[in-house]
Amino acid sequence: MANIYEPIEKVLISEEQIKARICEIAKEIDRDYEGKEPMMLSVLTGSFMFASDLMRSVSVPTSISFVFASSYGNSTVSCGNVEIQAGKGFEPAGKDIIIVEDIMDSGRTLSCVRKYLLDQGAKSVEICTFLDKPSRRVVDIDAKYKCFEVPDEFVVGYGLDFNYQYRQYPFVGVLKSEYYE
């Protein structure tokens, strides 16, 4: 039987650390949104595991929707070189929205998604990122909620992938360079 973890150079964030930090972030969201009903907007595809666990951990009434944002392909909205596709029927006007992202590196995608939501009349827009890689930031944007800061290494697991693989790992690990070079 093959070792499914063979491509991992090292584990950066364990499953236990992830669970504990999500509970902490959920408490912050509960505090900040007391008396409100925020909508979580999961940026597909990498954030689906994080968004699911986060939503189950908050206690304020919360809805969820999904958006696909990419730097290529056909789409309905463009912001520079980032394309945004929201699900059918998605209406941000008047809502308190928490963008849920897997990793924030350059900041371009999140900056464009945030602008799109505000232009569509969202009441408020905050960012909740699972991983933050500030060394790669090229846009002046920050997340209100951050689970973990990571170094400039190629990370996979817990929803993050390389070439559609490795999302299923319950931890975040550094991918061995021979797997992506």
Coordinates of C-alpha atoms in Angstrom, one line a residue:
M1 CA 0.0 0.0 0.0
A2 CA 1.4 3.4 -1.0
N3 CA 2.0 6.1 1.6
I4 CA -0.4 8.9 0.7
Y5 CA 1.7 11.3 2.8
E6 CA 4.9 10.6 0.9
P7 CA 4.7 14.0 -1.0
I8 CA 4.8 15.9 2.3
E9 CA 8.2 17.4 3.3
K10 CA 6.9 18.4 6.7
V11 CA 3.7 19.2 8.6
L12 CA 3.3 22.9 9.3
I13 CA -0.1 22.9 11.1
S14 CA -1.6 19.8 12.7
E15 CA -5.2 18.7 12.6
E16 CA -5.5 19.5 16.4
Q17 CA -4.1 23.0 15.9
I18 CA -6.6 23.6 13.1
K19 CA -9.5 22.5 15.2
A20 CA -8.5 24.6 18.1
R21 CA -7.8 27.8 16.1
I22 CA -11.2 27.5 14.3
C23 CA -12.9 27.4 17.6
E24 CA -11.1 30.6 18.6
I25 CA -12.0 32.4 15.4
A26 CA -15.6 31.3 15.7
K27 CA -15.8 32.9 19.2
E28 CA -14.4 36.1 17.7
I29 CA -17.1 36.0 15.0
D30 CA -19.8 35.3 17.5
R31 CA -18.7 38.3 19.6
D32 CA -18.4 40.6 16.6
Y33 CA -21.7 39.6 15.0
E34 CA -23.9 39.3 18.1
G35 CA -27.4 40.4 17.1
K36 CA -26.6 40.1 13.4
E37 CA -26.9 37.4 10.8
P38 CA -23.8 37.4 8.7
M39 CA -23.4 35.5 5.4
M40 CA -20.2 33.5 4.9
L41 CA -19.0 33.7 1.3
S42 CA -16.7 30.8 0.6
V43 CA -14.2 31.4 -2.2
L44 CA -14.1 28.1 -4.1
T45 CA -12.5 25.7 -4.3
G46 CA -9.8 25.7 -1.6
S47 CA -11.8 27.2 1.3
F48 CA -14.6 24.6 1.3
M49 CA -13.2 22.5 4.2
F50 CA -12.4 25.6 6.3
A51 CA -15.8 27.3 5.6
S52 CA -17.7 24.1 6.5
D53 CA -15.8 23.7 9.8
L54 CA -16.0 27.4 10.6
M55 CA -19.7 27.6 9.9
R56 CA -20.4 24.6 12.2
S57 CA -18.4 26.3 15.0
V58 CA -20.1 29.7 15.1
S59 CA -23.3 30.1 17.1
V60 CA -24.7 33.3 15.5
P61 CA -27.3 32.6 12.8
T62 CA -25.3 32.3 9.7
S63 CA -26.0 31.6 6.0
I64 CA -23.4 30.5 3.4
S65 CA -23.0 31.1 -0.3
F66 CA -20.1 30.4 -2.7
V67 CA -18.2 32.4 -5.2
F68 CA -15.6 31.3 -7.7
A69 CA -12.8 33.7 -8.3
S70 CA -9.9 33.1 -10.6
S71 CA -7.4 35.0 -12.7
Y72 CA -8.5 33.3 -15.9
G73 CA -11.5 31.9 -17.7
N74 CA -14.9 33.2 -18.8
S75 CA -16.9 35.0 -16.1
T76 CA -19.4 37.7 -15.5
V77 CA -17.4 40.2 -13.5
S78 CA -13.7 41.2 -13.9
C79 CA -11.5 43.2 -11.7
G80 CA -8.1 43.7 -13.4
N81 CA -7.1 40.1 -14.2
V82 CA -9.3 38.4 -11.6
E83 CA -12.7 36.9 -12.7
I84 CA -15.6 36.5 -10.3
Q85 CA -18.6 34.2 -10.6
A86 CA -21.2 34.2 -7.9
G87 CA -23.8 31.5 -7.6
K88 CA -27.2 32.0 -9.2
G89 CA -29.5 34.1 -6.9
F90 CA -26.6 35.4 -4.8
E91 CA -27.6 38.9 -3.6
P92 CA -25.1 40.7 -1.4
A93 CA -27.0 44.0 -1.1
G94 CA -27.7 44.9 2.6
K95 CA -25.8 41.9 4.0
D96 CA -22.9 41.6 6.5
I97 CA -20.6 39.4 4.6
I98 CA -17.6 37.4 5.8
I99 CA -15.4 36.3 2.9
V100 CA -13.9 32.9 3.8
E101 CA -10.7 32.2 1.9
D102 CA -8.2 29.3 2.1
I103 CA -5.0 31.4 1.7
M104 CA -4.3 35.0 1.3
D105 CA -1.0 35.7 -0.5
S106 CA -0.8 38.4 -3.1
G107 CA -4.2 39.8 -2.0
R108 CA -5.4 40.5 -5.6
T109 CA -8.3 38.1 -5.6
L110 CA -9.6 39.1 -2.2
S111 CA -9.3 42.7 -3.0
C112 CA -11.4 42.3 -6.1
V113 CA -14.0 40.1 -4.4
R114 CA -14.3 42.6 -1.6
K115 CA -14.7 45.5 -4.1
Y116 CA -17.3 43.5 -6.1
L117 CA -19.3 42.9 -2.9
L118 CA -19.2 46.5 -1.8
D119 CA -20.1 47.7 -5.3
Q120 CA -23.1 45.3 -5.1
G121 CA -24.3 47.0 -2.0
A122 CA -23.1 44.8 0.8
K123 CA -23.6 46.4 4.2
S124 CA -20.2 45.3 5.4
V125 CA -17.4 43.0 4.2
E126 CA -14.8 41.3 6.3
I127 CA -12.2 38.7 5.4
C128 CA -11.5 35.5 7.2
T129 CA -8.6 33.6 5.9
F130 CA -7.4 30.2 6.9
L131 CA -3.7 30.9 6.0
D132 CA -2.0 34.2 5.6
K133 CA 1.2 34.5 3.6
P134 CA 2.1 38.2 4.1
S135 CA 5.5 37.9 2.4
R136 CA 3.7 37.6 -1.0
R137 CA 1.3 40.6 -0.6
V138 CA 1.2 43.0 -3.5
V139 CA -2.1 44.6 -2.6
D140 CA -2.8 46.7 0.5
I141 CA -5.4 44.4 2.1
D142 CA -5.7 42.6 5.4
A143 CA -8.0 40.0 7.0
K144 CA -9.9 40.7 10.2
Y145 CA -9.8 37.0 11.0
K146 CA -6.7 34.9 10.4
C147 CA -6.1 31.4 11.5
F148 CA -2.4 30.9 10.7
E149 CA 0.5 32.8 9.2
V150 CA 2.7 30.6 6.9
P151 CA 6.1 31.1 5.4
D152 CA 6.6 31.4 1.6
E153 CA 6.5 27.7 1.0
F154 CA 4.2 25.6 -1.2
V155 CA 1.5 24.3 1.2
V156 CA -1.2 21.7 0.6
G157 CA -3.8 20.0 2.7
Y158 CA -7.1 20.9 4.5
G159 CA -8.6 22.0 1.2
L160 CA -5.4 23.5 -0.4
D161 CA -4.2 21.6 -3.5
F162 CA -1.6 21.3 -6.2
N163 CA -3.0 20.2 -9.5
Y164 CA -6.3 19.1 -7.8
Q165 CA -4.4 16.7 -5.4
Y166 CA -3.7 16.7 -1.7
R167 CA -6.8 18.5 -0.5
Q168 CA -7.9 15.6 1.6
Y169 CA -5.1 15.8 4.2
P170 CA -6.4 16.8 7.6
F171 CA -3.3 19.0 8.2
V172 CA -1.3 21.6 6.3
G173 CA 2.0 20.4 5.0
V174 CA 4.8 21.6 2.8
L175 CA 4.8 19.8 -0.6
K176 CA 8.1 18.4 -1.6
S177 CA 9.5 20.4 -4.5
E178 CA 9.9 17.4 -6.8
Y179 CA 6.1 17.2 -6.9
Y180 CA 5.5 20.7 -8.3
E181 CA 8.7 21.6 -10.2

